Tab-separated table of C-alpha atoms in Angstrom:
chain	number	residue	atom	x	y	z
A	6	UNK	CA	0.423	11.555	38.239
A	7	UNK	CA	2.290	8.925	36.255
A	8	UNK	CA	5.135	9.940	33.932
A	9	UNK	CA	6.418	7.848	31.025
A	10	UNK	CA	9.580	8.151	28.890
A	11	UNK	CA	10.829	5.998	25.987
A	12	UNK	CA	14.092	4.281	26.965
A	13	UNK	CA	16.934	3.058	24.775
A	14	UNK	CA	18.666	-0.346	24.945
A	15	UNK	CA	20.951	0.846	27.786
A	16	UNK	CA	17.833	1.460	29.928
A	17	UNK	CA	19.226	4.868	30.932
A	18	UNK	CA	19.081	7.110	27.842
A	19	UNK	CA	15.974	8.604	26.318
A	20	UNK	CA	15.185	6.731	23.067
A	21	UNK	CA	14.972	9.045	20.032
A	22	UNK	CA	11.808	7.264	18.830
A	23	UNK	CA	8.642	6.697	20.817
A	24	UNK	CA	6.537	3.885	19.391
A	25	UNK	CA	9.427	1.512	18.685
A	26	UNK	CA	11.501	2.310	21.757
A	27	UNK	CA	12.680	-0.948	23.362
A	28	UNK	CA	11.541	0.085	26.870
A	29	UNK	CA	9.437	2.596	28.741
A	30	UNK	CA	10.400	4.186	32.028
A	31	UNK	CA	7.467	4.871	34.353
A	32	UNK	CA	7.675	7.217	37.305
A	33	UNK	CA	4.868	7.650	39.845
A	34	UNK	CA	5.002	8.906	43.414
A	35	UNK	CA	8.810	8.752	43.484
A	36	UNK	CA	8.849	5.092	42.379
A	37	UNK	CA	10.388	4.155	39.045
A	38	UNK	CA	9.891	1.040	36.966
A	39	UNK	CA	10.971	-0.148	33.509
A	40	UNK	CA	8.812	-2.246	31.194
A	41	UNK	CA	9.404	-3.678	27.732
A	42	UNK	CA	7.481	-1.923	24.968
A	43	UNK	CA	5.119	-4.459	23.352
A	44	UNK	CA	5.051	-2.368	20.145
A	45	UNK	CA	8.843	-2.312	19.636
A	46	UNK	CA	8.762	-5.033	16.968
A	47	UNK	CA	5.285	-4.345	15.545
A	48	UNK	CA	5.012	-4.876	11.782
A	49	UNK	CA	2.659	-1.950	11.486
A	50	UNK	CA	0.605	0.339	13.654
A	51	UNK	CA	3.342	0.628	16.296
A	52	UNK	CA	2.192	4.149	17.199
A	53	UNK	CA	-1.304	3.038	18.167
A	54	UNK	CA	-0.094	-0.100	19.929
A	55	UNK	CA	2.429	1.848	22.027
A	56	UNK	CA	-0.187	4.513	22.734
A	57	UNK	CA	-2.639	1.860	23.918
A	58	UNK	CA	0.062	0.446	26.227
A	59	UNK	CA	0.746	3.863	27.780
A	60	UNK	CA	-2.970	4.642	28.146
A	61	UNK	CA	-3.546	1.247	29.803
A	62	UNK	CA	-0.721	1.969	32.255
A	63	UNK	CA	-2.567	5.127	33.294
A	64	UNK	CA	0.148	7.504	32.128
A	65	UNK	CA	-0.797	11.175	32.539
A	66	UNK	CA	2.466	12.852	31.461
A	67	UNK	CA	4.621	11.732	28.527
A	68	UNK	CA	8.158	13.042	27.936
A	69	UNK	CA	9.474	12.177	24.450
A	70	UNK	CA	11.799	13.591	21.767
A	71	UNK	CA	9.135	13.060	19.105
A	72	UNK	CA	5.650	11.657	18.645
A	73	UNK	CA	3.645	10.574	15.592
A	74	UNK	CA	0.275	12.015	14.611
A	75	UNK	CA	-1.720	8.846	15.300
A	76	UNK	CA	-0.275	8.322	18.762
A	77	UNK	CA	-0.777	12.033	19.516
A	78	UNK	CA	-4.477	11.664	18.660
A	79	UNK	CA	-4.776	8.844	21.201
A	80	UNK	CA	-2.939	10.814	23.899
A	81	UNK	CA	-5.139	13.817	23.231
A	82	UNK	CA	-8.275	11.686	23.620
A	83	UNK	CA	-6.844	10.285	26.864
A	84	UNK	CA	-6.091	13.787	28.148
A	85	UNK	CA	-2.371	13.073	28.441
A	86	UNK	CA	0.132	15.952	28.572
A	87	UNK	CA	3.160	15.671	26.269
A	88	UNK	CA	6.511	17.378	26.908
A	89	UNK	CA	9.586	17.540	24.719
A	90	UNK	CA	12.647	15.666	25.955
A	91	UNK	CA	15.649	18.001	26.371
A	92	UNK	CA	18.253	15.671	27.875
A	93	UNK	CA	20.151	12.520	26.922
A	94	UNK	CA	19.628	10.773	30.251
A	95	UNK	CA	16.059	9.894	31.247
A	96	UNK	CA	16.832	10.849	34.878
A	97	UNK	CA	17.778	14.370	33.757
A	98	UNK	CA	14.527	14.727	31.817
A	99	UNK	CA	12.518	13.637	34.872
A	100	UNK	CA	14.359	16.175	37.046
A	101	UNK	CA	13.873	18.913	34.447
A	102	UNK	CA	10.152	18.159	34.287
A	103	UNK	CA	9.852	18.388	38.083
A	104	UNK	CA	11.529	21.790	37.956
A	105	UNK	CA	9.092	22.903	35.248
A	106	UNK	CA	11.867	23.298	32.688
A	107	UNK	CA	10.429	21.154	29.865
A	108	UNK	CA	8.379	22.651	27.039
A	109	UNK	CA	5.172	21.165	25.684
A	110	UNK	CA	5.647	19.077	22.522
A	111	UNK	CA	3.362	20.456	19.855
A	112	UNK	CA	4.885	19.186	16.615
A	113	UNK	CA	3.702	15.718	15.633
A	114	UNK	CA	5.194	13.932	12.651
A	115	UNK	CA	3.668	11.625	10.024
A	116	UNK	CA	4.703	7.984	10.165
A	117	UNK	CA	8.289	6.771	9.843
A	118	UNK	CA	7.027	3.203	9.354
A	119	UNK	CA	9.978	1.711	11.137
A	120	UNK	CA	12.658	3.834	9.450
A	121	UNK	CA	14.918	5.630	11.883
B	30	UNK	CA	-8.920	-15.340	-19.796
B	31	UNK	CA	-7.319	-12.644	-17.666
B	32	UNK	CA	-3.883	-11.337	-18.644
B	33	UNK	CA	-2.140	-9.216	-16.005
B	34	UNK	CA	0.462	-6.693	-17.199
B	35	UNK	CA	3.057	-6.307	-14.461
B	36	UNK	CA	6.415	-4.680	-13.956
B	37	UNK	CA	8.340	-4.185	-10.770
B	38	UNK	CA	9.570	-0.823	-11.924
B	39	UNK	CA	7.292	2.068	-12.812
B	40	UNK	CA	7.640	3.457	-16.332
B	41	UNK	CA	8.606	0.106	-17.853
B	42	UNK	CA	5.602	0.140	-20.183
B	43	UNK	CA	2.730	-1.699	-18.464
B	44	UNK	CA	0.100	0.700	-19.682
B	45	UNK	CA	1.652	0.867	-23.150
B	46	UNK	CA	1.507	-2.944	-23.364
B	47	UNK	CA	-1.953	-3.274	-21.795
B	48	UNK	CA	-3.606	-0.590	-23.931
B	49	UNK	CA	-2.081	-1.928	-27.132
B	50	UNK	CA	-3.009	-5.519	-26.306
B	51	UNK	CA	-6.586	-4.399	-25.688
B	52	UNK	CA	-6.592	-2.462	-28.958
B	53	UNK	CA	-5.698	-5.544	-31.037
B	54	UNK	CA	-7.776	-8.046	-29.045
B	55	UNK	CA	-11.191	-7.200	-30.511
B	56	UNK	CA	-14.011	-7.773	-28.002
B	57	UNK	CA	-12.309	-7.549	-24.589
B	58	UNK	CA	-12.090	-5.731	-21.265
B	59	UNK	CA	-9.312	-3.375	-20.300
B	60	UNK	CA	-9.129	-2.962	-16.507
B	61	UNK	CA	-6.986	-0.205	-15.026
B	62	UNK	CA	-5.982	-1.516	-11.587
B	63	UNK	CA	-3.442	1.260	-11.063
B	64	UNK	CA	-6.096	3.115	-9.084
B	65	UNK	CA	-3.733	5.708	-7.603
B	66	UNK	CA	-2.853	7.016	-11.047
B	67	UNK	CA	-5.040	5.361	-13.691
B	68	UNK	CA	-3.834	6.481	-17.102
B	69	UNK	CA	-5.023	3.872	-19.612
B	70	UNK	CA	-8.069	6.083	-20.180
B	71	UNK	CA	-5.819	8.831	-21.558
B	72	UNK	CA	-5.208	6.552	-24.554
B	73	UNK	CA	-8.439	4.574	-24.775
B	74	UNK	CA	-10.598	7.705	-24.278
B	75	UNK	CA	-13.653	5.675	-23.244
B	76	UNK	CA	-17.080	6.932	-24.334
B	77	UNK	CA	-20.536	6.614	-22.785
B	78	UNK	CA	-19.063	6.933	-19.318
B	79	UNK	CA	-20.906	5.881	-16.210
B	80	UNK	CA	-19.465	5.982	-12.718
B	81	UNK	CA	-20.119	3.835	-9.658
B	82	UNK	CA	-18.971	4.770	-6.159
B	83	UNK	CA	-16.940	2.126	-4.326
B	84	UNK	CA	-16.712	1.936	-0.570
B	85	UNK	CA	-14.756	0.020	2.011
B	86	UNK	CA	-16.033	-1.030	5.410
B	87	UNK	CA	-14.983	0.689	8.591
B	88	UNK	CA	-16.018	-0.389	12.082
B	89	UNK	CA	-18.458	1.737	14.039
B	90	UNK	CA	-19.242	1.162	17.727
B	91	UNK	CA	-22.422	1.180	19.758
B	92	UNK	CA	-21.357	2.664	23.104
B	93	UNK	CA	-24.459	1.214	24.771
B	94	UNK	CA	-23.428	-2.355	23.912
B	95	UNK	CA	-19.638	-2.042	24.316
B	96	UNK	CA	-18.471	-3.558	27.603
B	97	UNK	CA	-14.832	-2.506	27.162
B	98	UNK	CA	-13.499	-6.065	26.899
B	99	UNK	CA	-11.015	-4.878	24.226
B	100	UNK	CA	-11.266	-8.157	22.277
B	101	UNK	CA	-11.482	-6.092	19.083
B	102	UNK	CA	-8.394	-4.051	19.990
B	103	UNK	CA	-6.400	-7.187	20.765
B	104	UNK	CA	-7.557	-8.906	17.586
B	105	UNK	CA	-6.585	-6.104	15.205
B	106	UNK	CA	-3.108	-7.036	13.959
B	107	UNK	CA	-2.834	-3.663	12.220
B	108	UNK	CA	-3.500	-1.840	15.500
B	109	UNK	CA	-6.182	0.274	13.866
B	110	UNK	CA	-8.191	0.269	17.118
B	111	UNK	CA	-7.270	1.897	20.414
B	112	UNK	CA	-9.469	1.815	23.506
B	113	UNK	CA	-9.406	5.150	25.337
B	114	UNK	CA	-11.675	6.552	28.036
B	115	UNK	CA	-14.294	3.850	27.709
B	116	UNK	CA	-14.585	3.788	23.917
B	117	UNK	CA	-12.734	2.377	20.922
B	118	UNK	CA	-11.098	4.803	18.453
B	119	UNK	CA	-10.624	3.789	14.803
B	120	UNK	CA	-7.694	4.868	12.639
B	121	UNK	CA	-9.329	4.571	9.244
B	122	UNK	CA	-6.108	4.832	7.242
B	123	UNK	CA	-4.681	1.871	9.148
B	124	UNK	CA	-7.839	-0.295	9.007
B	125	UNK	CA	-7.687	-3.049	6.361
B	126	UNK	CA	-11.472	-3.697	6.485
B	127	UNK	CA	-10.936	-7.342	7.441
B	128	UNK	CA	-14.097	-7.432	9.564
B	129	UNK	CA	-12.319	-9.227	12.423
B	130	UNK	CA	-13.443	-6.754	15.100
B	131	UNK	CA	-17.041	-7.270	13.990
B	132	UNK	CA	-16.624	-11.063	14.311
B	133	UNK	CA	-14.882	-11.175	17.689
B	134	UNK	CA	-17.160	-8.711	19.515
B	135	UNK	CA	-19.141	-10.819	22.039
B	136	UNK	CA	-21.909	-8.231	22.494
B	137	UNK	CA	-22.549	-7.111	18.906
B	138	UNK	CA	-21.329	-3.588	19.628
B	139	UNK	CA	-19.369	-3.395	16.356
B	140	UNK	CA	-21.087	-2.656	13.076
B	141	UNK	CA	-19.485	-2.251	9.672
B	142	UNK	CA	-20.136	1.073	7.989
B	143	UNK	CA	-19.437	1.732	4.320
B	144	UNK	CA	-17.188	4.669	3.491
B	145	UNK	CA	-16.680	5.843	-0.097
B	146	UNK	CA	-13.028	5.583	-1.172
B	147	UNK	CA	-13.274	6.100	-4.923
B	148	UNK	CA	-15.183	5.115	-8.018
B	149	UNK	CA	-15.258	2.808	-10.998
B	150	UNK	CA	-15.497	4.529	-14.359
B	151	UNK	CA	-17.059	2.360	-17.061
B	152	UNK	CA	-16.996	3.176	-20.765
B	153	UNK	CA	-16.189	1.831	-24.214
B	154	UNK	CA	-13.455	2.236	-26.777
B	155	UNK	CA	-14.845	0.465	-29.865
B	156	UNK	CA	-14.957	-3.229	-28.933
B	157	UNK	CA	-13.060	-2.635	-25.715
B	158	UNK	CA	-14.959	-2.302	-22.469
B	159	UNK	CA	-12.849	0.088	-20.378
B	160	UNK	CA	-13.016	-0.298	-16.573
B	161	UNK	CA	-11.038	2.262	-14.604
B	162	UNK	CA	-10.573	2.282	-10.835
B	163	UNK	CA	-10.124	5.814	-9.491
B	164	UNK	CA	-9.055	6.174	-5.855
B	165	UNK	CA	-10.004	9.366	-4.021
B	166	UNK	CA	-6.984	11.575	-3.220
B	167	UNK	CA	-5.659	10.996	0.290
B	168	UNK	CA	-7.029	7.454	0.629
B	169	UNK	CA	-4.415	5.039	1.947
B	170	UNK	CA	-5.563	1.788	0.346
B	171	UNK	CA	-7.075	1.108	-3.072
B	172	UNK	CA	-7.481	-2.625	-2.486
B	173	UNK	CA	-11.339	-2.676	-2.334
B	174	UNK	CA	-11.439	-0.629	-5.537
B	175	UNK	CA	-9.067	-3.021	-7.341
B	176	UNK	CA	-11.190	-5.943	-6.157
B	177	UNK	CA	-14.383	-4.363	-7.574
B	178	UNK	CA	-12.664	-3.478	-10.859
B	179	UNK	CA	-11.290	-6.994	-11.406
B	180	UNK	CA	-14.681	-8.506	-10.492
B	181	UNK	CA	-16.169	-6.738	-13.516
B	182	UNK	CA	-13.648	-8.206	-15.969
B	183	UNK	CA	-15.532	-10.605	-18.272
B	184	UNK	CA	-14.158	-12.704	-21.136
B	185	UNK	CA	-10.721	-11.813	-22.444
B	186	UNK	CA	-9.456	-9.157	-20.046
B	187	UNK	CA	-6.259	-7.167	-19.874
B	188	UNK	CA	-5.435	-6.101	-16.313
B	189	UNK	CA	-3.172	-3.050	-16.188
B	190	UNK	CA	-1.566	-3.497	-12.759
B	191	UNK	CA	0.049	-0.949	-10.438
B	192	UNK	CA	3.847	-0.806	-10.358
B	193	UNK	CA	5.905	-2.563	-7.697
B	194	UNK	CA	5.271	-5.922	-6.066
B	195	UNK	CA	3.273	-5.023	-2.934
B	196	UNK	CA	-0.354	-5.626	-1.845
B	197	UNK	CA	-2.113	-3.689	-4.663
B	198	UNK	CA	-0.139	-5.660	-7.262
B	199	UNK	CA	-0.979	-8.940	-5.566
B	200	UNK	CA	-4.683	-8.016	-5.443
B	201	UNK	CA	-4.611	-7.081	-9.170
B	202	UNK	CA	-2.857	-10.242	-10.345
B	203	UNK	CA	-4.438	-12.764	-7.976
B	204	UNK	CA	-7.182	-13.861	-10.395
B	205	UNK	CA	-5.056	-13.613	-13.552
B	206	UNK	CA	-4.534	-16.646	-15.781
B	207	UNK	CA	-1.324	-15.243	-17.216
B	208	UNK	CA	1.228	-12.651	-16.113
B	209	UNK	CA	2.916	-10.590	-18.796
B	210	UNK	CA	6.038	-9.165	-17.174
B	211	UNK	CA	7.102	-5.949	-18.863
B	212	UNK	CA	10.846	-5.594	-18.400
B	213	UNK	CA	13.140	-2.659	-18.869
B	214	UNK	CA	16.633	-3.863	-19.845
B	215	UNK	CA	18.557	-1.920	-17.196
B	216	UNK	CA	20.119	-2.853	-13.840
B	217	UNK	CA	17.332	-1.055	-11.943
B	218	UNK	CA	14.682	-2.582	-14.205
B	219	UNK	CA	16.062	-6.094	-13.646
B	220	UNK	CA	16.183	-5.664	-9.864
B	221	UNK	CA	12.482	-4.830	-9.663
B	222	UNK	CA	11.615	-7.328	-12.401
B	223	UNK	CA	13.016	-10.115	-10.215
B	224	UNK	CA	10.789	-8.984	-7.338
B	225	UNK	CA	7.600	-9.025	-9.387
B	226	UNK	CA	8.605	-12.369	-10.953
B	227	UNK	CA	8.982	-13.768	-7.437
B	228	UNK	CA	5.468	-12.552	-6.597
B	229	UNK	CA	3.976	-14.053	-9.790
B	230	UNK	CA	5.754	-17.350	-9.019
B	231	UNK	CA	4.422	-17.369	-5.462
B	232	UNK	CA	0.932	-16.939	-6.900
B	233	UNK	CA	1.649	-19.885	-9.205
B	234	UNK	CA	1.105	-17.909	-12.398
B	235	UNK	CA	2.310	-18.729	-15.877
B	236	UNK	CA	4.575	-15.872	-16.985
B	237	UNK	CA	6.078	-14.441	-20.141
B	238	UNK	CA	8.307	-11.441	-20.726
B	239	UNK	CA	7.957	-8.393	-22.929
B	240	UNK	CA	11.190	-6.409	-23.093
B	241	UNK	CA	10.518	-2.737	-23.740
B	242	UNK	CA	12.787	0.154	-24.669
B	243	UNK	CA	15.642	-2.113	-25.733
B	244	UNK	CA	18.632	-0.733	-27.622
B	245	UNK	CA	20.731	-3.883	-27.243
B	246	UNK	CA	20.048	-7.068	-25.245
B	247	UNK	CA	20.917	-6.600	-21.559
B	248	UNK	CA	23.011	-9.638	-20.582
B	249	UNK	CA	21.911	-10.080	-16.957
B	250	UNK	CA	18.209	-9.938	-17.920
B	251	UNK	CA	18.742	-12.436	-20.761
B	252	UNK	CA	20.622	-14.760	-18.370
B	253	UNK	CA	17.972	-14.456	-15.672
B	254	UNK	CA	15.137	-15.304	-18.078
B	255	UNK	CA	17.058	-18.244	-19.524
B	256	UNK	CA	17.886	-19.665	-16.111
B	257	UNK	CA	14.327	-19.187	-14.833
B	258	UNK	CA	12.891	-20.723	-17.997
B	259	UNK	CA	10.968	-17.524	-18.664
B	260	UNK	CA	10.024	-17.080	-22.316
B	261	UNK	CA	10.869	-13.695	-23.857
B	262	UNK	CA	7.813	-13.210	-26.047
B	263	UNK	CA	8.593	-9.940	-27.812
B	264	UNK	CA	11.096	-7.100	-27.774
B	265	UNK	CA	10.219	-3.459	-28.403
B	266	UNK	CA	13.125	-1.237	-29.416
B	267	UNK	CA	13.567	2.409	-28.545
B	268	UNK	CA	11.340	4.015	-31.154
B	269	UNK	CA	10.736	7.695	-31.719
B	270	UNK	CA	7.449	7.109	-33.552
B	271	UNK	CA	6.035	5.047	-30.690
B	272	UNK	CA	7.101	7.734	-28.244
B	273	UNK	CA	5.367	10.371	-30.366
B	274	UNK	CA	2.170	8.289	-30.360
B	275	UNK	CA	2.283	8.022	-26.576
B	276	UNK	CA	2.990	11.736	-26.167
B	277	UNK	CA	-0.016	12.520	-28.372
B	278	UNK	CA	-2.267	10.202	-26.324
B	279	UNK	CA	-2.627	7.818	-29.266
B	280	UNK	CA	-2.437	4.026	-29.396
B	281	UNK	CA	0.584	2.779	-31.364
B	282	UNK	CA	-1.233	-0.349	-32.586
B	283	UNK	CA	-3.962	1.811	-34.119
B	284	UNK	CA	-1.493	4.136	-35.849
B	285	UNK	CA	1.505	2.028	-36.801
B	286	UNK	CA	1.030	-1.341	-38.578
B	287	UNK	CA	4.240	-2.809	-37.083
B	288	UNK	CA	2.797	-2.394	-33.595
B	289	UNK	CA	-0.536	-3.904	-34.595
B	290	UNK	CA	1.466	-6.906	-35.836
B	291	UNK	CA	3.701	-7.052	-32.774
B	292	UNK	CA	0.849	-6.956	-30.258
B	293	UNK	CA	-1.279	-9.384	-32.284
B	294	UNK	CA	1.667	-11.779	-32.271
B	295	UNK	CA	2.144	-11.225	-28.541
B	296	UNK	CA	-1.502	-11.980	-27.829
B	297	UNK	CA	-1.294	-15.155	-29.925
B	298	UNK	CA	1.794	-16.313	-28.033
B	299	UNK	CA	0.046	-15.730	-24.707
B	300	UNK	CA	-2.940	-17.618	-26.040
B	301	UNK	CA	-5.545	-14.914	-25.467
B	302	UNK	CA	-8.743	-15.089	-27.449
B	303	UNK	CA	-7.680	-18.197	-29.324
């Protein structure tokens, strides 16, 4: 199992957006790593580019405050589970997930096209 | 000669200008490039209609030939392709039909498949050949439809462009010989007018201005045109009779002699049909 979360500039908080988050936090087998999101500055199609990045990293569980329709379609095809972030700190979300306290995300929005 | 009617702001009077120009031009083409909401036909009421479907190309994949190299995914700058579980997925509303994925595939696994996105409606209004692009509801891009519509413009043609200054406007005006910028003398109108003027300048087009719905000259617009060396060709005042014509779906130049004269003069100044 590999978990991913969008991270904000401070590299600690959950980023309110997914596809244009500056970083992603990955957690697998108790080991955590942070990588830059290649889609953060995309002119268009950030949702698909970020989704491709997460699929390529072999992510199986995604924790995010929100997710666009296009990215959700990719995650669905990849068989990824998506949970709704409930905490400000990424570490708290990870702990909450481990305790089974996070709910599945089942509302997916249309594009924001870079507007926060 | 192709004359593009443009305005940054919607509701400035592009269709009013384009339809009336076509009505006084004699033998000509009127092309409605505002494919998301084509409305020139409400006034020109074209007869003898025929319709032609228009499609855009979308990549399809042969799973037997795809090796999963992801060259197509990496090439697509719009990120319309995602490679998941051993096969590429296409997001049709993001795809710009550039054909790049088809070209970069080393094994010939990509083919281009046509998908209907709308239609061209062809008809006549007296001497005017009326070409209307009609985009299907829900389609994201009307560019291929605009391209097909403009391709059919022969001889003196009036291109009724979409509002704004983005891709569909650029596609509509790209082949024009002259850009008629329809300006509304307001602060909002001027702001968007400057944007569409910038686009027309980038395309290297000769431009002239038609000021519509003017009660008194709007200083900043007058100053801008003077400083840019943009000729103001005609001015149309607020006019109840013209508004009544439009509301009734009639063409002012066919009903009111002063509009026939105004648009004939305008066409002469642009140099169309002379």
